[in-house]
XYZ file of C-alpha atoms in Angstrom:
560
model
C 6.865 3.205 7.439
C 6.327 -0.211 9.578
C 4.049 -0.777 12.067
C 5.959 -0.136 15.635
C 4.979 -1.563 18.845
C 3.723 0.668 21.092
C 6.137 3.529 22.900
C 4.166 3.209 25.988
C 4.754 -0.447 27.823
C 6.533 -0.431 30.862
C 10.473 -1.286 30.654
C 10.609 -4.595 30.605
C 13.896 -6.780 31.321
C 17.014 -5.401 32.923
C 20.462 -4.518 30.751
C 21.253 -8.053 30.898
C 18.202 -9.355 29.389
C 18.809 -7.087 26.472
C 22.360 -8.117 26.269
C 21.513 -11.419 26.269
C 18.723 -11.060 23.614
C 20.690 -8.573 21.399
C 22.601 -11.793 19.180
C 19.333 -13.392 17.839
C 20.144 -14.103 13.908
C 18.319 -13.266 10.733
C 19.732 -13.460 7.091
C 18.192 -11.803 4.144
C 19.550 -9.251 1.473
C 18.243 -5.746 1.484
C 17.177 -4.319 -1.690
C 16.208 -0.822 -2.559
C 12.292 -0.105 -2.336
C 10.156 0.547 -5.295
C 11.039 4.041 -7.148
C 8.449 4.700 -9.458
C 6.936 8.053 -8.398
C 4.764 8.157 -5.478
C 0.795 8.743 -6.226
C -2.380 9.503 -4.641
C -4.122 7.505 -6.757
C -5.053 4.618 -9.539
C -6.948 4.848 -12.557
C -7.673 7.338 -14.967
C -9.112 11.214 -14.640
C -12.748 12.276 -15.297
C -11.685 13.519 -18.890
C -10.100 10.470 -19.931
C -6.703 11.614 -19.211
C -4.353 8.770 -18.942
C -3.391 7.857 -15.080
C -0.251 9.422 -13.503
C 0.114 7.092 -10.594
C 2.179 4.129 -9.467
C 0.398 1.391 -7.223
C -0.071 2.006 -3.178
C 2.104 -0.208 -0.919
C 0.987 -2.338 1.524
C -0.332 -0.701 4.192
C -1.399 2.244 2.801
C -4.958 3.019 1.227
C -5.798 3.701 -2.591
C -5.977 7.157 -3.205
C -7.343 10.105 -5.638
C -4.744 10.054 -8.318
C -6.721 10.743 -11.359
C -10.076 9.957 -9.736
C -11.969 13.097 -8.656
C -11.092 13.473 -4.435
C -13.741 13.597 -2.469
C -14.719 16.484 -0.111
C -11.753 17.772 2.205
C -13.775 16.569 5.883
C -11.668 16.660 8.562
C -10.063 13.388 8.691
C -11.372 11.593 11.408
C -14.844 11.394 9.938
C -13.582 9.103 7.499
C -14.100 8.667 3.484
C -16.810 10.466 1.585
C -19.623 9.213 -0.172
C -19.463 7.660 -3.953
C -17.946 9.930 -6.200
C -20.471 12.347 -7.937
C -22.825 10.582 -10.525
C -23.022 7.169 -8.546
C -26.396 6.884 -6.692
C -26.373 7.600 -3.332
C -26.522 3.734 -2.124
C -23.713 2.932 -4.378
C -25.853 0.408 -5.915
C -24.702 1.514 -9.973
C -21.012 1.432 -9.008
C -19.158 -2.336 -9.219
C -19.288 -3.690 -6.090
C -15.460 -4.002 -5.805
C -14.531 -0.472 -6.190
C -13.873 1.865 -3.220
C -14.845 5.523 -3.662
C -11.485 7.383 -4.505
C -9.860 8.611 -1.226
C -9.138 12.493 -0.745
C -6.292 11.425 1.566
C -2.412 11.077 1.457
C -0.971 10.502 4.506
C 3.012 9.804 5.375
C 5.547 10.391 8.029
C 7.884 13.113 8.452
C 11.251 12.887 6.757
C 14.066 15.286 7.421
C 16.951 13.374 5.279
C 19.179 14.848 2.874
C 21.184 11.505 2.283
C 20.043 10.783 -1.429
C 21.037 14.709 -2.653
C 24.581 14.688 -0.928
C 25.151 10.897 -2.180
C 23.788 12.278 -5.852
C 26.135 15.414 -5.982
C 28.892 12.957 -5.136
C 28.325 10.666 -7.352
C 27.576 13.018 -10.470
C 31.049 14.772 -9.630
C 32.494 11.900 -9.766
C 31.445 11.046 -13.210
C 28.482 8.662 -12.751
C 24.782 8.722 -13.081
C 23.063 7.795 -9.497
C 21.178 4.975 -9.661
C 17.174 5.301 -9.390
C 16.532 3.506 -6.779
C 18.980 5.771 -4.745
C 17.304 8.970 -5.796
C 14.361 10.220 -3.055
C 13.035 13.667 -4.294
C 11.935 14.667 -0.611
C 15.360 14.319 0.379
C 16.352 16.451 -2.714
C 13.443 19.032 -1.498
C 14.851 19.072 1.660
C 18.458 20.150 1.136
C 17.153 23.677 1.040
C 16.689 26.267 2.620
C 12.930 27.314 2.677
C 12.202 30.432 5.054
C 8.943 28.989 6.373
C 6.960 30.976 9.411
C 8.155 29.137 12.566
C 6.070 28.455 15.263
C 6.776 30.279 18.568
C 6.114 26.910 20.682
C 7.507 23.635 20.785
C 5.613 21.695 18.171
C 5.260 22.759 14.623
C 4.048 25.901 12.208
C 1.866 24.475 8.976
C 2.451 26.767 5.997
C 0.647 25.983 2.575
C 1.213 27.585 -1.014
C 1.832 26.906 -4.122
C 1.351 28.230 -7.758
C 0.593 27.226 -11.374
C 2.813 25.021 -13.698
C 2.353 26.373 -16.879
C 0.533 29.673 -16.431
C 1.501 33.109 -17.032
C 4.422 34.623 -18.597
C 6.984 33.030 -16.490
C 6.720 29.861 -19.591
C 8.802 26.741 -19.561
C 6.331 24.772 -17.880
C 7.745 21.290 -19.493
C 4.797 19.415 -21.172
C 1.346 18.912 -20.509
C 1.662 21.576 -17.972
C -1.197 23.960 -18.691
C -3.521 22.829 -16.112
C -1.678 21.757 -13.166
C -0.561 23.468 -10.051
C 2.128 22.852 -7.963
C 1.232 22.381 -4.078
C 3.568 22.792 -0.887
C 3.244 21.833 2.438
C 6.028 23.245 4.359
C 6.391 22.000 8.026
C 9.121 24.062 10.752
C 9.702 23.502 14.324
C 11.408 26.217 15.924
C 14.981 27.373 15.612
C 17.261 25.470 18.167
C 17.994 27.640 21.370
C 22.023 28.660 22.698
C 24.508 25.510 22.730
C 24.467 26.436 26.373
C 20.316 25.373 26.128
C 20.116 22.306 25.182
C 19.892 19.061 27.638
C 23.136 17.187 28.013
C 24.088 14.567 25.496
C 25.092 11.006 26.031
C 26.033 9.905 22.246
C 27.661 6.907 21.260
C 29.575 6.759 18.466
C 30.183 3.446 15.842
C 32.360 3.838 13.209
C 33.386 1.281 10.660
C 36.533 0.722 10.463
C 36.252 -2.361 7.705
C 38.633 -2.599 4.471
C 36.538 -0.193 2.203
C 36.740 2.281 4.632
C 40.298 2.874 3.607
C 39.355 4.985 0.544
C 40.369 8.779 1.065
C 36.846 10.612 2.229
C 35.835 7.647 4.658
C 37.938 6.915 7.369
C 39.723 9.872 7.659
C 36.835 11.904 6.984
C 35.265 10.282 9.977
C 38.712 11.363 11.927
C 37.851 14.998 11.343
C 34.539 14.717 11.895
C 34.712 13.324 15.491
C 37.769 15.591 16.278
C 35.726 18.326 15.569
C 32.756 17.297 17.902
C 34.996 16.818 20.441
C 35.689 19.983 20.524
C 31.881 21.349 20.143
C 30.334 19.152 23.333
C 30.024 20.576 26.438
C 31.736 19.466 29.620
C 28.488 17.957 30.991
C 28.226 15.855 27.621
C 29.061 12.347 27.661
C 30.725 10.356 24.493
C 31.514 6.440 24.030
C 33.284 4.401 20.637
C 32.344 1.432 19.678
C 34.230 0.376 15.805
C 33.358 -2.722 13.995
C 34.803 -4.772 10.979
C 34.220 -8.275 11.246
C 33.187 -7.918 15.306
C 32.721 -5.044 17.199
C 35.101 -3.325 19.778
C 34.219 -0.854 22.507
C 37.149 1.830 22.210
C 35.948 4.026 25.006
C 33.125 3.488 27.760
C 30.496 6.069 28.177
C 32.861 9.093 29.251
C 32.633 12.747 30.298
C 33.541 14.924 27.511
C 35.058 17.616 30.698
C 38.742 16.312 31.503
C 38.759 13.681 28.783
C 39.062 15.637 25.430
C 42.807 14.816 24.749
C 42.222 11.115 25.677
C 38.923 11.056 23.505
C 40.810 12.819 20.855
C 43.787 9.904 20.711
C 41.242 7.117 20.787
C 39.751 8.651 17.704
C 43.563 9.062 15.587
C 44.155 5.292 16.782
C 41.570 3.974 14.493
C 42.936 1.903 11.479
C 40.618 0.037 9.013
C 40.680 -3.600 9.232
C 38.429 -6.022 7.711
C 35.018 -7.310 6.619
C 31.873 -5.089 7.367
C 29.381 -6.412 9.537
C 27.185 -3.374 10.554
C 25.080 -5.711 12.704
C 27.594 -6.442 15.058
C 28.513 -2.670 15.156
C 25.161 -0.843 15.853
C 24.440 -4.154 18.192
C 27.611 -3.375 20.661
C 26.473 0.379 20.023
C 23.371 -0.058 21.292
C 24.520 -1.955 24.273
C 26.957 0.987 25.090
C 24.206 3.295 25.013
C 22.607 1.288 27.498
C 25.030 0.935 29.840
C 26.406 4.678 29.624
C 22.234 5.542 29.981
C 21.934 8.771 31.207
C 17.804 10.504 32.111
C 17.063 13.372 31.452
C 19.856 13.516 28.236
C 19.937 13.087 24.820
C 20.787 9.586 24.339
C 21.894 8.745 20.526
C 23.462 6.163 19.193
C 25.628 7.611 15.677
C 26.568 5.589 12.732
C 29.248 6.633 10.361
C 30.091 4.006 7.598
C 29.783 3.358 3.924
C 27.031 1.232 4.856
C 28.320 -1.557 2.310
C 27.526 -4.630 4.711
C 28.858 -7.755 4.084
C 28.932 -9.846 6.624
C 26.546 -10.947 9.671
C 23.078 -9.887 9.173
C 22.751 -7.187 5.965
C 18.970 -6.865 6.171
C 17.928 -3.780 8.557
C 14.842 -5.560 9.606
C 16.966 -7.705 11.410
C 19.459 -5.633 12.727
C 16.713 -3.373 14.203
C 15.106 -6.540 15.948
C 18.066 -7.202 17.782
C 18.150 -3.725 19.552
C 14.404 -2.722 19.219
C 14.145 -2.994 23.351
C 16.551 -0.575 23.529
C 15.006 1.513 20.877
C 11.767 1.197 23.181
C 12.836 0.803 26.630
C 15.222 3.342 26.651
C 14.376 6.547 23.874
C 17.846 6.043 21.868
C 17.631 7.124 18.598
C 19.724 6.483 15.302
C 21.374 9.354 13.535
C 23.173 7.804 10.595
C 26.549 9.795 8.783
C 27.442 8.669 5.341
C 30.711 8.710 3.994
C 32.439 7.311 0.466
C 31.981 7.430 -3.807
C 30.365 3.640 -3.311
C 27.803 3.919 -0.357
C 25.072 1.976 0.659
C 22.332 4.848 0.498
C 19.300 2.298 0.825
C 20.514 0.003 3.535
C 21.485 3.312 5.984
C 18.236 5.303 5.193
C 16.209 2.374 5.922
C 18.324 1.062 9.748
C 17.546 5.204 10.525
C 13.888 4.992 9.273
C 13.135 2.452 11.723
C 15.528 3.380 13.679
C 13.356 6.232 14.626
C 15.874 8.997 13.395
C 17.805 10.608 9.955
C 20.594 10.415 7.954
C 22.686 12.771 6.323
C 26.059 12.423 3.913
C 29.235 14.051 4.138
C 31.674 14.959 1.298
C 34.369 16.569 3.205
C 35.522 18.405 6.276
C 33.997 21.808 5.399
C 30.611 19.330 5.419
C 31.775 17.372 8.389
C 31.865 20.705 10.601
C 28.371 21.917 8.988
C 26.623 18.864 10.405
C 28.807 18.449 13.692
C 28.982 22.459 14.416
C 26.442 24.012 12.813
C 23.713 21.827 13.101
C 24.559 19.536 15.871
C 21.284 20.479 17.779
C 19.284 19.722 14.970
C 20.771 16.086 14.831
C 21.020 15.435 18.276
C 17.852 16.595 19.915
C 14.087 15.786 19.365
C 11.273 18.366 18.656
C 8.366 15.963 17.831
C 8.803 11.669 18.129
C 6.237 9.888 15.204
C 5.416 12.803 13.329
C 2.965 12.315 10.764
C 0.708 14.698 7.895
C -2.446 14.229 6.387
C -3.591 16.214 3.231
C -7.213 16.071 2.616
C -8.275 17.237 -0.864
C -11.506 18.843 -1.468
C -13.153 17.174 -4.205
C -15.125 19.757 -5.709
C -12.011 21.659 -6.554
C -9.764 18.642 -7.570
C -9.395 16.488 -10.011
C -6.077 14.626 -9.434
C -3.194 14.936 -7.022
C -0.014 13.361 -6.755
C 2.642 12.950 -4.023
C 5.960 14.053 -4.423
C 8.472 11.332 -2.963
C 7.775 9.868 0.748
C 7.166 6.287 -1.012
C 8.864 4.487 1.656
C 7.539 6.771 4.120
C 3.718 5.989 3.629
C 1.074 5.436 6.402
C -1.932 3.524 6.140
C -4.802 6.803 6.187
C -6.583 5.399 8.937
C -3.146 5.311 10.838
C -2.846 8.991 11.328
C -4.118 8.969 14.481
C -3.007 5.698 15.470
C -0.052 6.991 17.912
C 1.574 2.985 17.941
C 2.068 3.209 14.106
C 5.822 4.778 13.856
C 6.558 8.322 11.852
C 9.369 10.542 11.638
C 11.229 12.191 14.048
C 12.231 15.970 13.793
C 14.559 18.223 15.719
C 15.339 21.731 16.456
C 15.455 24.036 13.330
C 14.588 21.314 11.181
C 11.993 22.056 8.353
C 9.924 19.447 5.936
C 8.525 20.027 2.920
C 6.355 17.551 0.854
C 5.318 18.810 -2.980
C 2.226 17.899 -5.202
C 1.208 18.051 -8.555
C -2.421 19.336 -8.303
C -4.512 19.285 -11.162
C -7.375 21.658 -10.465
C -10.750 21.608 -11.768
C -12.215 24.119 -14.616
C -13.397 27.153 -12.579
C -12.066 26.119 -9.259
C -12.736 27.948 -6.052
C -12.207 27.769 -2.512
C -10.588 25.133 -0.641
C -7.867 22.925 -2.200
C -6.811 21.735 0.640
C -6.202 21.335 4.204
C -3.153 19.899 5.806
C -2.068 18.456 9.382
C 0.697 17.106 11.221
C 0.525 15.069 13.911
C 3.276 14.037 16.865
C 4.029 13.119 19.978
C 6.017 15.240 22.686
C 9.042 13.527 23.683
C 8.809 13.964 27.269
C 4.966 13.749 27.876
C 4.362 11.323 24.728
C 1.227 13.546 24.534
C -0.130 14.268 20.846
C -0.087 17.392 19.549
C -1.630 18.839 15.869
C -1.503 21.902 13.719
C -3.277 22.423 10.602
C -2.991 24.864 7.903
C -5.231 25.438 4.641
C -4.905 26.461 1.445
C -7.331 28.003 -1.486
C -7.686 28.456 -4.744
C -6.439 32.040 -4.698
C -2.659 30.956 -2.846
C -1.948 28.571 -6.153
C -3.411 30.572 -8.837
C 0.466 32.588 -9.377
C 2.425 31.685 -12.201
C 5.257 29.151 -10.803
C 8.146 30.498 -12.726
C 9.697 33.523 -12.908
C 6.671 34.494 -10.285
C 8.107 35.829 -6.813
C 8.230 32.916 -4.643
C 12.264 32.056 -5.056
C 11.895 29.587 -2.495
C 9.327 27.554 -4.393
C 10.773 27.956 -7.465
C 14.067 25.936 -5.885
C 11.772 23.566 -3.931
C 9.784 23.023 -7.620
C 13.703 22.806 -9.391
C 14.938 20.393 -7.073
C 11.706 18.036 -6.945
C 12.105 18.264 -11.306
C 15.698 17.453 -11.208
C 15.365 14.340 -8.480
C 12.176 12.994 -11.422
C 14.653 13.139 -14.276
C 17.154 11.110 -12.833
C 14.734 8.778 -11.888
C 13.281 8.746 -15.577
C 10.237 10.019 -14.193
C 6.777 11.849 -16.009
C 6.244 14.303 -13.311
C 3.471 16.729 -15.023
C 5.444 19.639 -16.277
C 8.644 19.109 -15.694
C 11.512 20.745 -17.977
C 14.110 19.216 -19.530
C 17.561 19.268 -17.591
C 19.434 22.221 -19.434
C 16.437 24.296 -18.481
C 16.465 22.577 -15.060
C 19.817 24.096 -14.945
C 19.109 27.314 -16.355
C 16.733 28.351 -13.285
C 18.867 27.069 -10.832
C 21.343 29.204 -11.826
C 19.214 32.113 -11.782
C 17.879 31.251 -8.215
C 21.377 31.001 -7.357
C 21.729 35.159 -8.124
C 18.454 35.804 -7.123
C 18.490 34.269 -3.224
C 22.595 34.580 -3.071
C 22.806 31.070 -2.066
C 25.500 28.952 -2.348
C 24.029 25.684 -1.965
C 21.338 26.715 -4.689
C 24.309 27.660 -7.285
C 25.693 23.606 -6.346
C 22.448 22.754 -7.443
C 22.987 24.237 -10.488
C 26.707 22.362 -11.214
C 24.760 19.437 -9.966
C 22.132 19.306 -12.579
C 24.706 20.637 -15.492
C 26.892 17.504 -14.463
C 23.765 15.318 -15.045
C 22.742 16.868 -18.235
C 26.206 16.775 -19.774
C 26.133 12.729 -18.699
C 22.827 12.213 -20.056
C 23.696 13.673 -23.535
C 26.876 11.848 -23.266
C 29.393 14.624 -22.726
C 30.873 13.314 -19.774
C 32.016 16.447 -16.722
C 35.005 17.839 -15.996
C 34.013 19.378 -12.544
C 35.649 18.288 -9.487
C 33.359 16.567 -7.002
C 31.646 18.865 -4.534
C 29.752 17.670 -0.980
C 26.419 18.015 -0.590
C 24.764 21.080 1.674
C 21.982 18.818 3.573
C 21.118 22.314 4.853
C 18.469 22.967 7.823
C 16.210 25.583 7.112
C-alpha cells in the first residue's frame, strides 16, 4: 500500500478548515492494478528451472522467487550475505545484482469483495474479469478455525503440506516438489453486542441512475432497515446520498427515540442521476466530523456500485480531499458493494487507503450476515496498520511465491516503519496469506518464521507476534490429507489462479477444482464451501463453453 503520513501529528485546523479544504480538484481515471500473480522473486532457480515470478512494484524490494533465500534472521538485522558460492566480499558476483532477499512483506487484508463480486458475476453468466479477481480475498471468504489469541492483538499460526505428495494425487502439474505454506492470522472473537463502544456511523448511499437495477438500491433499503434495528440506543447514525451532488438526509442522530424517523428517511430514497462518489464520501466525511463523537466508533460507510462518473473518479484524489479527517479524527472507510456491473477496483482501492475493508452483498439473507452477524467485525478495530513479514530460511528453500496481496505490498524495510500505512482488522476477523514453497532436496528444520506487526488503536503502541514453522508441519500430503481447512484455503487460492489464467505450481484443472470442493463441502458441512463448489462448476462449464443454468447466488464473505 502507499506511503501514509504519520498517525501521530497533533490535530491541526478546526472543522472549518477541513470543510473548507475538502473541494480541492483532481482528475484522472482509475484503472485496475497489475494482476499477474504476486512473487517473491525474479530470475531463475538454482537447477535451471524457469522463473515463476512477476516483477516487484514500486516500493517494494526484489525478492527470493527462484533464487535460493537467504537465512531466516530476524528481520531487523537486515539482508544476508551473497548467496552461497559467491565469495564472501561479493567481489565474483556483477556488481549490479543484490543478493536475493528471504523477505515478503505486505499489509493485512480482510476483504472478501472480489469472491462475492465473482460468484455474482459467474451466476449471472459471465466470466469475471482478471483484473477483478484477488485470490486473498478468495482465501478469505472462509472459514479457517485458527487458534485465537486470548488478548487483544493477534495469534500467528503456520502450516502447510505437500502439493503433489502422497496418495492424496491430483497435484496439477509440475507439482512433485512443492509445498504449500499458510500463514493464518486471528484476533479474538468479538465480545456481547452489549460490549462493544458506542458507534457513530455515517452512512452514504448512492442514489445515481444505475442504482435503479433490482439488487442495488433496494438492496441498500434492507440493508439499512435492518441495522436500524441491530444498533443500540447509545449508537448514533447520519445519511448523506449523492448522485450528481451530495445531500445530508439526516444529521448525526441517536439511534434511541429516532428508529421510526431513521427508518422513513431510509424508504424516501429514490435514485436520481449521475454518480459522483467524490462528492458523496466528501459530504460523508464532513458529517462524520461534525456528528464526532470520543471515545466511539466513528465510520464513515459506503454502499454503491462504485461506477463513478462524474467529479473526481480517481481514489487518490478523493482520499486527498478527506485525508485530515482520516488523520485528525480516526474515521475509517467500510465500503458495501451492491449490483451485476460494479466497480470492484475503484471501491477496494478508496477502502485500502481509506484505512478499512470492503465486502459485497448479493441479497438480503447477505445484507443481514454483514449488518447482524458480523457488524462488530466491520465496525470496530482490533489492530490499525497491520503488517507481516515472512522470512525464509535459505538453507531449506529454494523458491517461494506469494499468494495474492499485490496491491497490498510493503517496501521490506517498511515493516517496522509505523508511518508506512497497512491493514486494519477487527473483532473475529481472520487473515490468511498462502505460498507456494519449493523446498530443497533433504530439507530440515526451519522453513520459516512469520510476524505481524500493528498498532493499538487507542495507545498507537506497536505490538508483534511471531510464529514458526519446520520442515516436519509441511511434509503431509495436501490432498485428501486431514487438514479440511487447508485443503479449502489451497481450493479457493487454485480456483481465484485459473480465472486469472494463472501458472500457480500445481494447480488442477477446474472440474477437479470442483470435484474437491464438493467433497469439502460433505466433509466440514459447510454451506459456503458447497457455493464454492457451484461457483467453480459455473466457471468450468463457461470456460469449456457450456454456458450455466444456475441462478445467481451471493457471496458468504464469512469471518472466521
Amino acid at each position: 500500500m502507499n506511503q501514509a503520513g504519520r498517525r501521530h501529528e497533533k490535530r491541526a485546523g478546526d472543522r472549518a478548515g477541513y470543510r473548507a479544504g475538502g473541494r480541492a480538484g483532481a482528475v484522472a481515471l482509475l484503472l485496475a492494478g497489475a494482476m499477474a500473480l504476486t512473487a517473491c522473486g525474479a530470475g531463475s532457480g538454482s537447477d535451471g528451472t524457469p522463473d515463476l515470478s512477476s516483477g516487484s512494484r514500486k516500493g517494494q524490494s526484489s525478492t527470493g522467487g527462484g533464487q535460493p533465500a537467504p537465512d531466516a534472521v530476524a528481520p531487523e538485522t537486515g539482508r544476508s550475505a551473497a548467496p552461497e558460492g559467491d565469495a564472501e566480499s561479493g567481489a565474483s558476483a556483477a556488481p549490479d545484482v543484490k543478493a536475493p532477499d528471504y523477505l515478503s512483506t505486505f499489509a493485512l487484508d480482510v476483504d472478501t469483495a472480489s469472491y462475492g463480486y465473482a460468484r455474482r458475476t459467474l451466476g449471472d453468466g459471465r466470466l469475471p474479469a482478471a483484473e477483478d479477481v484477488r485470490p486473498e480475498e478468495f482465501v478469505n471468504s472462509f472459514r479457517q478455525g485458527y487458534e485465537r489469541p486470548e488478548g487483544n492483538g493477534f495469534s500467528v499460526n503456520v502450516d502447510g503440506a505437500r502439493i503433489g505428495s502422497g496418495t492424496g494425487g491430483g497435484g496439477g502439474t509440475g507439482a512433485s516438489d512443492w509445498s504449500l505454506l499458510r500463514v493464518g492470522l486471528a484476533t479474538r472473537t468479538a465480545p456481547p453486542a452489549s460490549e462493544r463502544p458506542p458507534a457513530a456511523l455515517t452512512f452514504v448511499v448512492d442514489i445515481s441512475g444505475s442504482m435503479s437495477e433490482t439488487g442495488r438500491l433496494d438492496l441498500v433499503r434492507k440493508s439499512l432497515t435492518i441495522l436500524t434495528d441491530e444498533l443500540r440506543d447509545d449508537d448514533s447514525l447520519s445519511l448523506v446520498t449523492f448522485s450528481n451532488e451530495a445531500e445530508t438526509r439526516l444529521p448525526m442522530t441517536r439511534v434511541k427515540g429516532n428508529r421510526n424517523r431513521i427508518k422513513d428517511v431510509v424508504a424516501e430514497m429514490e435514485p436520481a442521476q449521475s454518480t459522483n462518489v467524490e462528492a458523496g464520501i466528501t459530504r460523508g466525511y464532513e458529517e462524520s466530523v461534525e456528528g464526532h463523537r470520543e471515545g466511539a466508533t466513528n465510520r464513515v460507510v459506503l454502499l454503491s456500485d462504485a461506477l463513478a462518473n462524474t467529479g473526481d473518479t480517481e481514489a487518490e484524489g478523493i482520499l486527498r480531499k478527506i485525508d485530515s479527517a482520516r488523520r485528525e479524527y480516526g474515521i475509517t472507510l467500510f465500503g458495501v458493494g451492491v449490483g451485476s456491473d460494479y466497480g470492484d477496483a475503484f471501491m477496494e482501492q478508496l477502502t485500502n487507503k481509506g484505512d478499512g475493508n470492503t465486502t459485497y452483498v448479493g441479497d438480503e439473507t447477505q445484507a443481514r450476515k454483514v449488518f447482524v452477524d458480523q457488524l462488530p467485525a466491520h465496525l470496530e478495530i482490533r489492530a490499525r496498520d497491520a503488517k507481516a513479514q515472512v522470512a525464509f530460511d535459505r538453507k531449506n528453500v529454494q523458491q517461494f511465491r506469494l499468494i495474492g496481496y499485490e496491491n497490498r505490498k510493503v517496501a521490506d524495510e517498511d515493516f517496522r516503519n509505523d508511518g508506512v500505512d497497512g491493514g486494519e482488522v477487527g473483532p473475529g476477523h481472520t487473515v490468511t496469506a498462502l505460498y507456494a514453497v519449493r523446498l530443497r532436496e533433504g530439507a530440515s528444520g526451519t522453513v520459516a518464521k512469520a510476524t505481524v506487526r500493528w498498532l493499538d488503536p487507542k495507545t498507537r503502541k506497536a505490538e508483534e507476534e511471531t510464529g514458526t514453522v519446520t520442515t516436519g508441519s509441511v511434509d503431509g500430503t495436501l490432498w485428501g490429507g486431514e487438514n479440511d481447512r487447508l485443503q479449502v484455503a489451497a481450493v479457493a487460492a487454485y480456483f481465484a489462479d485459473r480465472l486469472r489464467g494463472g501458472d500457480l505450481p500445481g494447480a488442477p484443472g477446474l472440474g477437479e477444482l470442483a470435484s474437491r470442493a464438493a467433497g469439502l463441502a460433505e466433509s466440514t458441512e459447510d454451506s459456503a464451501v458447497e457455493k464454492l463448489a457451484t461457483a467453480i462448476g459455473q466457471a468450468d462449464r463457461l470456460q469449456r463453453g457450456a454456458g450455466t443454468d444456475d441462478e445467481p447466488e451471493p457471496s458468504e464473505g464469512e469471518i472466521g
